[in-house]
Amino acid sequence: MATRSAADDDEYRRNYDAFEYVHALYALDHGWTGQGVLVGVIDDGVFENAELAGKLSALSKDFGNVTANGKTTARNVVGDQYSDHGTMIAGVIAGRDDGTGIQGIAPGSKIVGLRVSDVNTTTGEETLGRTLPTALDYAAKNGIKIVNASLAKTDSSVPSAVWSDMVARYTAAGGLFVNSAGNDGEANAKGYLDLNDANRNGWLFVTAVDQDSGVLSLADYANRCGAVAMARCVSAMGTNGTMDATGQLVLFSGTSSATAQVSGLAALILSKWPQLSGVEAGQVILNTAHDLGDAGIDLIYGAGLVDVEAALSPVSPMISNGVAQMSLAHTAMVIPDAVGGIQTGNAIKLMLSDVTVLDAFGRDYSGSLAAMVASSQQRGGAFARQVMASAGAGSNSFNASGISATLAYTTYRAGPDPLNQRSRLTSGAFAAKLGRTRFIAGFSNQDAIQDEAMGLAPASDVTLAYAPGANLSFGFDRGVAGGRVSLSALSSDGEFGKAQGFVFGWDSPAVRIKAGYLEEQGTLFGTPVGSGALRFGDGARSAFLEVSRSFSAGGWSLDTYASVGATRLRIGADTLLTSASPLLTQRAGLSASKAALSGRVRFGFALPLVAFAGSGELTYASGYDLGARSLLYSRERVGLTGRYAPVMSVGYERSGRDSTIRLAAAANTAARDLRALASWRLTLR
């Protein structure tokens, strides 16, 4: 089997099954070894063999007695030849990662040996548990957050106030009591009758599973979690490699061995997040276990098999702007071209390359959110689809006294079968004239003061520039003092975001003027703002003024337009973009046409909408204060100005009685985007 990392060495492979099923390599690969964490081992003592050299804390203590020749005295020996069980437990938890022998699941942790055995050297008898409450109280007093108790009550059918109360006291101190379920093949974990509201959150039972041909099942000796304890019970691998008190490498099986694996996982969690209590580490273990058996928490496996990778990975991470906490799931920022597009996006990506988030358990994670920032881009094949839509385009018109209507549509293929055709309405207009007043309603029928070179040049209509989604209109115009005044209400059909507003217009032979106000929801200049906490605001309010004029010079017909606008972003209370100054925008264009070559040639120059002033502020967590258990925030300003990217176009049109030929090309000087199109239309009579 190929080596996957430096941590996947021979020492790791000696305990391969036990480690692989719980994804232990994930922690080692990230350098998380349980360093700095003390794990109490309440047992028959811990002997400092080769795998535990330097691993025993000075807090280790012997609470037991020794009886010899009828005389009982305090022993004061943390470990000796009678300490086989506790020594093997300690090896499963913290065996040295030194390239030889075996290693524990948390090799960087230290062991606090809490010996609770009494030995009679005359008879060879050893008893466990007399001083268990005293040892557990000692662990609480000394801030030991994890205690491994790979021992169980003798009679689980009788509740014990001693067990119940001692775990309650330890729970109140924030400790996690990791307790073996027992090896009697019973229906319940030993001690289940002692669970109550005072100790439940700090008591974690462990049962054992074994693998057979890659299939995991409850070990034949292991007690089940049971109906009462299953919500506070997990499973772990029942056989682990370790070293006994004589220095021999052995395979150690039982719920005791499985319990040590879970205690080691708790040490990994507390090493990475020392701000957590043992109780909180237990909650992480329970909620990240891999489901076994019946779906959800069940009678046999409890919450399931412990999972190191899942336990160390963020659970429902939340991002914060200093005021609100927001889910990191399904969040993205999209930056319109008008406010810098890729350029602004790169600046924001740099800011968000080191962000701190908290997960559901209050654990801090640092990483980059740069991949969640994008600029608007035209989808691949969009131009080809436009060509196909133009090829299938058609229109119908109706005219009567004082009334006119026009519907434009396109037909496109809707499946692999060329005969599977569908039609779609692309624009429509209705006008009714009453005296000098004309009432107009339309769908995508915004007027244009210049030929748009068959769609290759930017749209000239100011409303299309500020809010392309506002494609439904209703209004009127009326002849007044040698010109026409108009007022239109605009709204959106919802396909490209929501928008509404109004436009006031004045049209005379000398000049055309438009002034308007638009509100967008979920878009900025027609570009979706993204989603979640990273979204680029909630929309915008824009006011604009456009002046245009048509005139002739030297045989050329000229159309010009220029507009300025001011936009204020609508900032959400739950976004990283916490403020923004008004955006000042401008746009302009010139189109010139002249009769030539038995037709008409056209030249165009257009400056698409661009913000030339404006900035925003991002507020995000950039660190974590362990002492205060709170995030540290950074506030940075980013310019929201775009680059001038003029578009130049050239076209030729020749029309006859029954046919029209059109040629057009356009190039974006900034993006170096060259496009060309030719069409020929035949009218059948």
XYZ file of C-alpha atoms in Angstrom:
685
model
C 0.000 0.000 0.000
C 1.417 3.382 -1.031
C 2.595 5.776 1.662
C 0.344 8.836 1.666
C 2.303 11.146 3.952
C 5.277 11.298 6.270
C 2.987 10.333 9.154
C 1.939 7.146 7.347
C 5.039 5.248 8.437
C 5.714 1.737 9.750
C 4.819 2.775 13.287
C 1.426 4.033 12.122
C 0.870 0.866 10.070
C 1.355 -1.391 13.110
C -1.993 -0.119 14.315
C -3.408 0.348 10.829
C -6.970 -0.956 11.233
C -7.639 0.867 14.474
C -6.381 4.138 13.014
C -7.813 3.929 9.504
C -11.410 3.318 10.461
C -11.449 6.450 12.606
C -9.377 8.532 10.122
C -6.567 9.138 12.594
C -4.075 10.126 9.888
C -5.951 13.385 9.333
C -4.813 14.741 12.698
C -1.200 13.636 12.247
C -1.027 15.177 8.772
C -2.097 18.522 10.235
C 0.306 18.339 13.157
C -2.428 17.883 15.765
C -1.112 15.365 18.274
C -2.802 16.346 21.534
C 0.161 18.456 22.600
C -0.363 20.369 25.834
C -3.309 18.246 27.006
C -3.400 16.149 30.161
C -5.473 12.952 30.117
C -6.251 11.335 33.419
C -6.174 7.537 33.433
C -8.103 6.138 36.386
C -6.947 2.532 36.512
C -4.543 0.109 38.144
C -1.625 2.456 37.566
C 0.569 3.494 34.640
C 4.099 2.162 34.321
C 6.552 4.299 32.369
C 7.656 1.841 29.667
C 9.548 2.782 26.494
C 6.411 4.104 24.747
C 5.537 6.256 27.741
C 8.999 7.595 28.533
C 8.588 11.235 29.516
C 4.821 10.993 29.042
C 3.740 10.825 32.699
C 2.716 14.129 34.273
C 3.990 15.132 37.715
C 0.314 15.322 38.727
C 0.132 11.522 38.578
C -0.864 10.088 41.942
C -1.453 6.771 43.650
C -4.682 6.650 45.672
C -4.357 2.957 46.543
C -2.956 0.814 49.327
C -0.760 -2.251 49.504
C -1.304 -5.043 52.028
C 1.635 -7.249 52.983
C 1.822 -9.691 55.853
C -1.457 -8.376 57.177
C -0.322 -4.745 57.256
C -1.949 -2.109 54.986
C -0.082 1.058 54.021
C -0.358 3.793 51.395
C 1.545 2.616 48.355
C 2.582 5.891 46.608
C 3.670 4.093 43.429
C 2.050 5.388 40.229
C 2.886 2.232 38.283
C 4.593 -1.129 38.617
C 4.345 -4.736 37.406
C 0.711 -4.849 38.572
C -0.213 -1.933 36.298
C -0.670 -3.785 33.024
C -4.204 -2.575 32.216
C -3.611 1.109 32.905
C -0.282 1.043 31.095
C -1.852 -0.394 27.951
C -4.637 2.209 28.148
C -2.056 4.994 28.379
C -0.236 3.597 25.331
C -3.400 3.646 23.219
C -3.885 7.297 24.164
C -0.386 8.758 24.180
C 2.204 6.206 22.990
C 5.242 8.044 21.627
C 5.442 8.829 17.901
C 9.160 8.124 17.591
C 9.387 5.758 14.640
C 9.619 2.607 16.730
C 7.063 0.325 18.355
C 3.561 1.775 18.308
C 2.071 5.240 18.738
C -1.041 6.524 20.456
C -3.892 8.337 18.790
C -2.775 11.527 20.596
C 1.011 11.003 20.889
C 1.630 14.586 21.958
C -0.583 14.408 25.037
C 0.562 13.574 28.550
C -0.875 11.044 30.953
C -1.901 11.729 34.528
C -1.822 8.298 36.108
C -4.552 8.113 38.773
C -4.024 4.746 40.428
C -7.102 3.465 42.249
C -6.120 -0.171 42.811
C -5.496 -1.908 46.123
C -3.104 -4.895 46.112
C -2.612 -7.714 48.621
C 0.848 -9.055 47.906
C 0.248 -12.063 50.131
C -2.806 -13.357 48.293
C -2.087 -11.717 44.940
C -5.536 -10.089 44.979
C -6.106 -6.703 43.313
C -9.264 -4.640 43.711
C -10.239 -1.506 41.780
C -12.445 1.484 42.495
C -12.410 2.063 46.262
C -10.839 5.495 45.796
C -12.372 6.272 42.409
C -14.417 9.277 43.705
C -11.353 10.737 45.390
C -9.297 10.392 42.199
C -12.025 12.009 40.078
C -12.343 14.932 42.500
C -8.551 15.312 42.324
C -8.743 15.509 38.531
C -11.426 18.213 38.727
C -9.422 20.232 41.257
C -6.306 20.136 39.061
C -8.057 21.142 35.835
C -7.705 17.789 34.087
C -10.436 18.035 31.428
C -10.463 14.375 30.354
C -10.512 11.291 32.518
C -10.391 7.836 30.972
C -12.148 5.244 33.119
C -11.732 1.922 31.344
C -13.403 0.147 34.202
C -17.041 -0.472 34.987
C -19.338 -1.152 37.901
C -19.499 -4.714 39.084
C -23.297 -4.802 39.186
C -24.913 -2.554 36.587
C -28.442 -3.542 37.646
C -28.214 -1.497 40.836
C -27.955 2.313 40.750
C -25.103 3.868 42.689
C -25.293 7.300 44.291
C -21.509 7.260 44.597
C -21.004 6.933 40.832
C -23.801 9.358 40.037
C -22.547 12.063 42.377
C -18.849 11.809 41.546
C -19.512 12.215 37.805
C -21.888 15.106 38.547
C -19.120 16.917 40.446
C -16.656 16.310 37.627
C -19.194 17.477 35.048
C -19.767 20.672 37.029
C -16.023 21.325 36.747
C -16.280 20.969 32.946
C -14.671 17.543 32.797
C -15.405 14.667 30.414
C -15.676 11.229 32.019
C -14.957 8.690 29.257
C -16.238 5.361 30.521
C -16.120 1.873 29.026
C -19.498 0.227 28.407
C -18.310 -3.158 29.690
C -17.401 -6.534 28.218
C -20.302 -8.771 29.283
C -22.367 -8.731 26.089
C -25.219 -7.013 27.902
C -28.008 -4.866 26.442
C -26.904 -1.731 28.303
C -23.709 0.081 29.106
C -22.661 -0.481 32.709
C -23.574 2.545 34.774
C -26.537 3.564 32.667
C -28.805 3.639 35.732
C -26.632 6.372 37.245
C -27.200 8.884 34.428
C -29.146 11.976 35.453
C -29.506 15.626 34.504
C -26.578 16.650 36.708
C -23.987 14.326 35.137
C -25.328 13.531 31.672
C -23.374 16.154 29.734
C -20.045 15.044 31.174
C -20.474 11.258 30.891
C -19.523 9.544 27.656
C -19.904 5.766 27.353
C -17.893 3.802 24.801
C -18.631 0.438 23.225
C -16.344 -1.513 20.902
C -16.563 -2.547 17.247
C -14.395 -4.952 15.276
C -13.947 -5.367 11.548
C -14.340 -8.521 9.493
C -13.404 -8.263 5.825
C -13.892 -4.522 5.992
C -17.315 -4.722 7.643
C -17.696 -3.180 11.093
C -19.949 -4.709 13.711
C -20.298 -4.738 17.459
C -17.593 -6.821 19.098
C -19.063 -10.078 20.443
C -17.978 -9.263 24.012
C -19.124 -5.626 24.053
C -22.123 -4.279 25.918
C -24.547 -2.350 23.760
C -25.133 1.326 24.442
C -28.753 0.686 25.421
C -31.906 2.791 25.382
C -30.983 4.984 28.357
C -27.357 5.752 27.512
C -27.396 5.660 23.690
C -27.548 9.454 23.358
C -24.370 9.631 25.478
C -22.578 6.707 23.858
C -20.203 6.253 20.933
C -18.334 3.368 19.348
C -14.605 2.973 18.770
C -12.229 0.297 17.515
C -12.028 -2.510 20.055
C -8.513 -3.719 19.224
C -5.495 -1.412 19.406
C -1.770 -1.966 19.389
C -0.026 -0.870 22.566
C 2.771 -1.787 25.009
C 2.281 -3.552 28.335
C 4.056 -3.050 31.647
C 6.820 -5.510 30.661
C 7.666 -3.507 27.532
C 6.103 -5.984 25.083
C 4.099 -4.799 22.047
C 0.646 -6.361 22.294
C -2.807 -6.201 20.748
C -5.202 -4.972 23.379
C -8.921 -5.747 22.910
C -12.066 -4.719 24.777
C -14.286 -1.747 25.450
C -11.400 -0.543 27.631
C -9.208 -0.253 24.547
C -11.999 1.470 22.599
C -12.500 3.945 25.458
C -8.827 4.935 25.345
C -9.203 5.722 21.636
C -12.062 8.120 22.413
C -10.085 9.786 25.218
C -7.258 10.319 22.751
C -9.672 11.981 20.319
C -10.848 14.301 23.091
C -7.198 15.245 23.669
C -6.788 16.092 19.970
C -9.798 18.398 20.138
C -8.690 20.170 23.306
C -5.173 20.584 21.977
C -6.436 22.429 18.921
C -9.029 24.405 20.904
C -7.846 24.808 24.517
C -10.703 27.227 25.155
C -13.148 24.314 25.183
C -14.119 22.352 28.260
C -14.115 18.574 28.391
C -17.909 18.659 28.271
C -17.747 20.627 25.012
C -15.188 18.205 23.555
C -17.637 15.395 24.332
C -20.380 17.213 22.438
C -18.100 17.474 19.413
C -17.314 13.752 19.528
C -20.987 12.795 19.773
C -22.115 15.099 16.990
C -19.400 14.126 14.524
C -19.502 10.351 14.955
C -20.044 8.279 11.815
C -23.450 6.628 11.881
C -23.489 2.832 12.227
C -26.403 0.409 12.330
C -29.881 1.924 12.270
C -30.086 5.502 11.041
C -29.362 8.029 13.760
C -28.637 7.289 17.407
C -29.419 3.636 18.083
C -29.426 1.042 20.861
C -26.280 -0.746 19.704
C -23.743 1.823 18.502
C -25.113 4.992 20.090
C -24.118 8.002 17.989
C -21.819 5.813 15.894
C -18.102 5.345 15.262
C -15.876 8.220 16.338
C -14.327 10.097 13.421
C -11.119 12.075 13.946
C -11.373 13.999 10.692
C -14.998 14.974 11.219
C -14.322 15.925 14.840
C -11.479 18.245 13.842
C -13.284 19.746 10.838
C -15.675 22.700 11.167
C -19.304 21.889 11.895
C -21.706 24.473 10.448
C -19.060 27.245 10.338
C -20.240 30.799 10.921
C -18.703 34.002 9.660
C -19.043 37.291 11.507
C -18.909 40.993 10.680
C -18.711 42.009 14.329
C -22.463 42.452 14.641
C -24.047 39.280 13.304
C -23.056 35.635 12.935
C -23.898 34.116 9.539
C -23.600 30.651 8.059
C -20.678 30.148 5.715
C -22.667 27.653 3.642
C -23.866 28.760 0.199
C -22.231 32.175 0.410
C -20.599 33.985 -2.489
C -19.732 37.491 -3.647
C -20.179 38.645 -7.245
C -18.639 41.973 -8.250
C -20.033 43.817 -11.293
C -17.676 45.042 -13.982
C -18.781 48.629 -13.410
C -17.216 48.697 -9.923
C -13.957 47.048 -10.867
C -14.887 43.463 -11.668
C -11.749 41.341 -11.583
C -9.570 44.185 -10.272
C -11.778 44.865 -7.254
C -12.346 41.141 -6.823
C -8.608 40.512 -6.532
C -8.290 43.202 -3.854
C -11.126 41.656 -1.846
C -9.701 38.163 -2.331
C -6.441 39.359 -0.796
C -8.322 40.755 2.213
C -10.257 37.538 2.688
C -7.275 35.224 2.253
C -6.921 34.822 6.032
C -10.297 34.885 7.763
C -11.287 33.353 11.093
C -14.648 31.654 11.498
C -16.347 29.880 14.382
C -18.183 26.611 14.070
C -21.272 25.398 15.933
C -19.113 24.463 18.947
C -17.331 27.805 19.193
C -14.119 26.469 17.644
C -12.047 28.938 15.642
C -10.749 28.090 12.182
C -8.562 30.198 9.933
C -8.558 29.951 6.176
C -9.171 31.693 2.895
C -12.535 32.749 1.492
C -10.967 34.019 -1.736
C -12.531 31.236 -3.792
C -15.966 32.564 -2.849
C -15.342 35.926 -4.555
C -16.106 36.189 -8.265
C -16.514 38.858 -10.912
C -19.284 38.769 -13.474
C -18.316 36.907 -16.617
C -20.110 35.998 -19.770
C -20.850 32.305 -19.846
C -19.079 30.197 -22.438
C -21.108 29.876 -25.620
C -23.282 32.903 -24.810
C -22.358 34.699 -28.030
C -23.081 31.586 -30.070
C -26.471 31.329 -28.419
C -27.151 34.969 -29.288
C -26.354 34.244 -32.913
C -28.681 31.254 -32.937
C -31.413 33.327 -31.296
C -30.979 36.049 -33.925
C -31.168 33.471 -36.683
C -34.540 32.300 -35.393
C -35.902 35.758 -34.679
C -39.140 37.121 -36.039
C -41.834 39.687 -35.277
C -45.483 40.490 -35.795
C -47.047 43.939 -35.909
C -50.547 45.299 -35.696
C -51.625 48.824 -36.606
C -55.021 50.445 -36.474
C -56.343 53.929 -35.979
C -54.609 55.228 -32.865
C -53.422 51.777 -31.779
C -50.283 49.784 -32.559
C -48.698 46.627 -31.202
C -45.515 44.703 -31.908
C -44.351 41.318 -30.679
C -40.859 39.978 -31.301
C -39.850 36.388 -30.716
C -37.129 33.865 -31.370
C -37.331 30.171 -32.127
C -34.678 27.798 -30.826
C -33.990 24.108 -30.629
C -35.038 22.646 -27.276
C -33.522 19.186 -27.509
C -31.320 16.828 -29.508
C -34.014 16.469 -32.150
C -33.757 19.408 -34.618
C -37.542 19.277 -34.998
C -38.012 19.950 -31.286
C -38.456 23.704 -31.532
C -39.717 26.216 -29.012
C -40.540 29.894 -29.315
C -39.888 32.611 -26.778
C -41.110 36.183 -26.568
C -38.149 38.574 -26.690
C -39.884 41.968 -26.703
C -43.252 43.587 -27.121
C -44.849 47.009 -27.255
C -48.343 48.426 -27.214
C -49.293 52.044 -27.853
C -52.638 53.822 -27.844
C -52.994 57.478 -28.842
C -55.625 59.777 -27.359
C -55.301 63.235 -28.778
C -51.784 64.523 -28.132
C -51.177 61.889 -25.478
C -49.848 58.444 -26.223
C -49.999 55.601 -23.669
C -47.254 53.007 -23.985
C -46.691 49.602 -22.386
C -43.807 47.345 -23.206
C -41.658 44.339 -22.455
C -37.925 44.730 -23.172
C -38.699 47.595 -25.529
C -36.441 50.307 -24.168
C -35.644 52.731 -26.915
C -32.171 53.042 -28.373
C -30.750 56.185 -29.918
C -28.270 54.302 -32.053
C -28.088 51.063 -33.961
C -26.370 48.611 -31.607
C -24.385 46.899 -34.367
C -26.576 43.799 -34.118
C -26.052 43.430 -30.399
C -22.272 43.653 -30.430
C -21.970 47.129 -28.947
C -23.148 48.087 -25.436
C -26.774 49.023 -25.074
C -27.240 52.769 -25.311
C -30.477 53.070 -23.328
C -29.655 54.362 -19.862
C -32.154 52.120 -18.069
C -30.527 49.046 -19.627
C -27.173 50.176 -18.259
C -28.329 50.732 -14.679
C -30.940 47.992 -14.310
C -31.248 45.504 -17.172
C -33.827 43.629 -15.147
C -36.302 46.534 -15.289
C -37.774 45.339 -18.583
C -41.467 46.009 -17.963
C -42.664 49.560 -18.579
C -45.862 51.553 -18.608
C -46.192 55.258 -19.210
C -47.183 58.062 -21.509
C -45.744 60.816 -23.627
C -47.350 64.014 -24.799
C -46.495 66.748 -27.230
C -45.561 69.929 -25.405
C -43.934 73.152 -26.716
C -42.278 71.700 -29.785
C -41.202 68.459 -28.157
C -42.542 65.510 -26.239
C -42.484 64.927 -22.537
C -42.714 61.392 -21.190
C -43.006 59.574 -17.900
C -42.586 55.820 -17.531
C -42.810 53.461 -14.605
C -40.397 50.520 -14.764
C -40.436 47.159 -13.057
C -38.959 43.699 -13.423
C -40.325 40.362 -14.526
C -37.953 38.751 -11.988
C -35.844 36.836 -14.510
C -32.760 38.983 -14.012
C -33.405 40.262 -10.500
C -36.003 42.637 -9.135
C -36.012 46.296 -10.061
C -38.448 49.171 -10.219
C -38.363 52.896 -10.768
C -39.373 55.681 -13.105
C -37.887 57.698 -15.958
C -38.797 61.225 -16.980
C -37.949 62.224 -20.540
C -37.866 65.259 -22.820
C -37.466 64.752 -26.559
C -37.011 67.627 -28.951
C -35.353 68.036 -32.345
C -32.314 69.557 -30.646
C -31.751 67.309 -27.637
C -33.113 64.374 -25.701
C -32.963 64.258 -21.917
C -33.723 61.422 -19.508
C -33.701 61.565 -15.735
C -34.660 58.639 -13.590
C -34.564 56.738 -10.358
C -34.211 52.952 -10.032
C -34.192 50.537 -7.121
C -32.706 47.051 -7.423
C -33.136 44.089 -5.091
C -30.513 41.355 -5.296
C -28.587 42.970 -8.127
C -26.217 45.858 -8.735
C -26.351 47.306 -12.241
C -28.132 44.120 -13.246
C -25.441 41.768 -11.877
C -26.509 39.397 -9.068
C -24.733 40.399 -5.854
C -24.125 36.828 -4.660
C -25.533 35.140 -1.592
C -25.086 34.803 2.148
C -22.729 36.872 4.247
C -20.430 37.616 1.307
C -23.101 39.058 -0.957
C -22.290 42.481 -2.369
C -25.106 44.220 -0.518
C -28.833 43.725 -1.005
C -29.260 45.862 -4.079
C -28.958 49.537 -4.925
C -30.741 52.855 -5.416
C -29.595 54.802 -8.464
C -30.404 58.253 -9.825
C -29.173 59.239 -13.285
C -29.285 61.882 -15.972
C -28.681 61.235 -19.657
C -28.376 63.727 -22.500
C -28.357 62.624 -26.129
C -28.422 64.282 -29.474
C -28.666 63.407 -33.168
C -27.284 65.632 -35.908
C -25.653 65.579 -39.343
C -22.204 66.719 -40.400
C -20.556 66.340 -43.797
C -22.929 63.631 -44.974
C -22.634 61.676 -41.715
C -25.519 60.964 -39.367
C -24.283 61.195 -35.790
C -25.857 59.974 -32.553
C -24.227 60.834 -29.233
C -25.146 60.219 -25.625
C -23.618 60.740 -22.218
C -24.940 60.065 -18.743
C -23.908 60.437 -15.139
C -25.371 58.786 -12.096
C -25.089 58.253 -8.381
C -25.732 54.908 -6.721
C -26.044 54.027 -3.082
C -25.645 50.381 -2.159
C -28.190 48.822 0.165
C -26.010 47.186 2.820
C -27.332 44.196 4.737
C -26.820 43.947 8.489
C -25.400 40.451 7.966
C -22.798 41.072 5.264
C -19.030 41.508 5.438
C -19.478 44.609 3.302
C -20.507 46.824 6.205
C -20.510 50.262 4.546
C -20.041 51.944 1.182
C -19.800 55.512 -0.022
C -22.004 56.599 -2.949
C -20.823 55.324 -6.318
C -20.482 57.987 -9.019
C -20.851 56.585 -12.521
C -20.652 57.706 -16.115
C -21.114 56.368 -19.612
C -20.991 57.771 -23.154
C -21.211 56.772 -26.781
C -21.016 57.960 -30.355
C -22.435 56.338 -33.476
C -21.794 57.570 -36.992
C -23.331 56.275 -40.238
C -23.067 57.259 -43.873
C -24.353 56.032 -47.208
C -21.609 54.108 -49.018
C -21.058 51.029 -51.172
C -24.732 50.954 -52.199
C -25.648 50.645 -48.539
C -24.788 52.254 -45.257
C -21.640 51.968 -43.165
C -21.629 52.486 -39.397
C -18.917 53.242 -36.885
C -19.414 53.273 -33.155
C -17.563 54.110 -29.978
C -19.109 53.345 -26.585
C -17.895 53.697 -23.019
C -19.869 51.196 -20.902
C -21.109 52.155 -17.475
C -18.193 52.599 -15.062
C -17.874 53.874 -11.499
C -15.244 56.599 -11.249
C -15.608 57.279 -7.513
C -16.665 55.219 -4.506
C -15.362 52.775 -1.934
C -16.588 50.207 0.543
C -15.502 48.773 3.881
C -15.252 45.088 4.710
C -15.376 43.937 8.328
C -14.259 40.381 9.019
C -12.706 38.301 11.776
C -8.951 37.953 11.332
C -7.992 36.247 14.595
C -9.149 34.782 17.885
C -8.452 35.815 21.482
C -8.209 32.616 23.529
C -8.388 34.407 26.848
C -11.545 36.316 26.017
C -12.921 33.549 23.794
C -13.803 36.162 21.197
C -12.987 37.004 17.605
C -10.615 39.790 16.605
C -11.779 41.954 13.709
C -10.174 43.811 10.826
C -11.778 46.653 8.884
C -10.397 47.455 5.448
C -11.526 49.780 2.686
C -11.560 48.754 -0.932
C -11.964 50.970 -3.960
C -15.127 50.355 -5.972
C -14.068 51.999 -9.201
C -13.900 50.278 -12.547
C -11.616 50.480 -15.520
C -12.545 52.347 -18.649
C -13.043 49.718 -21.327
C -14.377 51.370 -24.497
C -15.966 49.291 -27.218
C -15.457 50.122 -30.888
C -17.734 48.739 -33.577
C -18.057 48.833 -37.335
C -20.948 47.672 -39.473
C -22.402 47.658 -42.945
C -26.015 47.301 -44.000
C -27.535 47.004 -47.446
C -31.258 46.673 -47.940
C -33.225 45.792 -51.032
C -36.881 45.216 -51.734
C -36.857 41.613 -50.507
C -33.589 41.090 -48.661
C -31.212 42.697 -46.180
C -27.557 41.918 -45.576
C -25.745 43.112 -42.444
C -22.126 42.822 -41.364
C -20.802 43.899 -37.967
C -17.721 43.629 -35.784
C -16.871 44.941 -32.328
C -13.809 44.933 -30.093
C -13.299 45.705 -26.431
C -9.956 47.472 -26.179
C -9.411 46.492 -22.538
C -10.415 42.849 -22.755
C -9.263 42.431 -26.343
C -12.543 40.732 -27.102
C -13.175 40.650 -30.855
C -16.540 39.607 -32.252
C -17.973 39.544 -35.750
C -21.328 38.655 -37.212
C -22.958 38.486 -40.614
C -26.626 38.019 -41.448
C -28.853 37.874 -44.472
C -32.589 38.122 -44.277
C -34.979 37.274 -47.120
C -38.576 38.465 -47.113
C -41.037 36.151 -48.867
C -44.086 37.799 -50.407
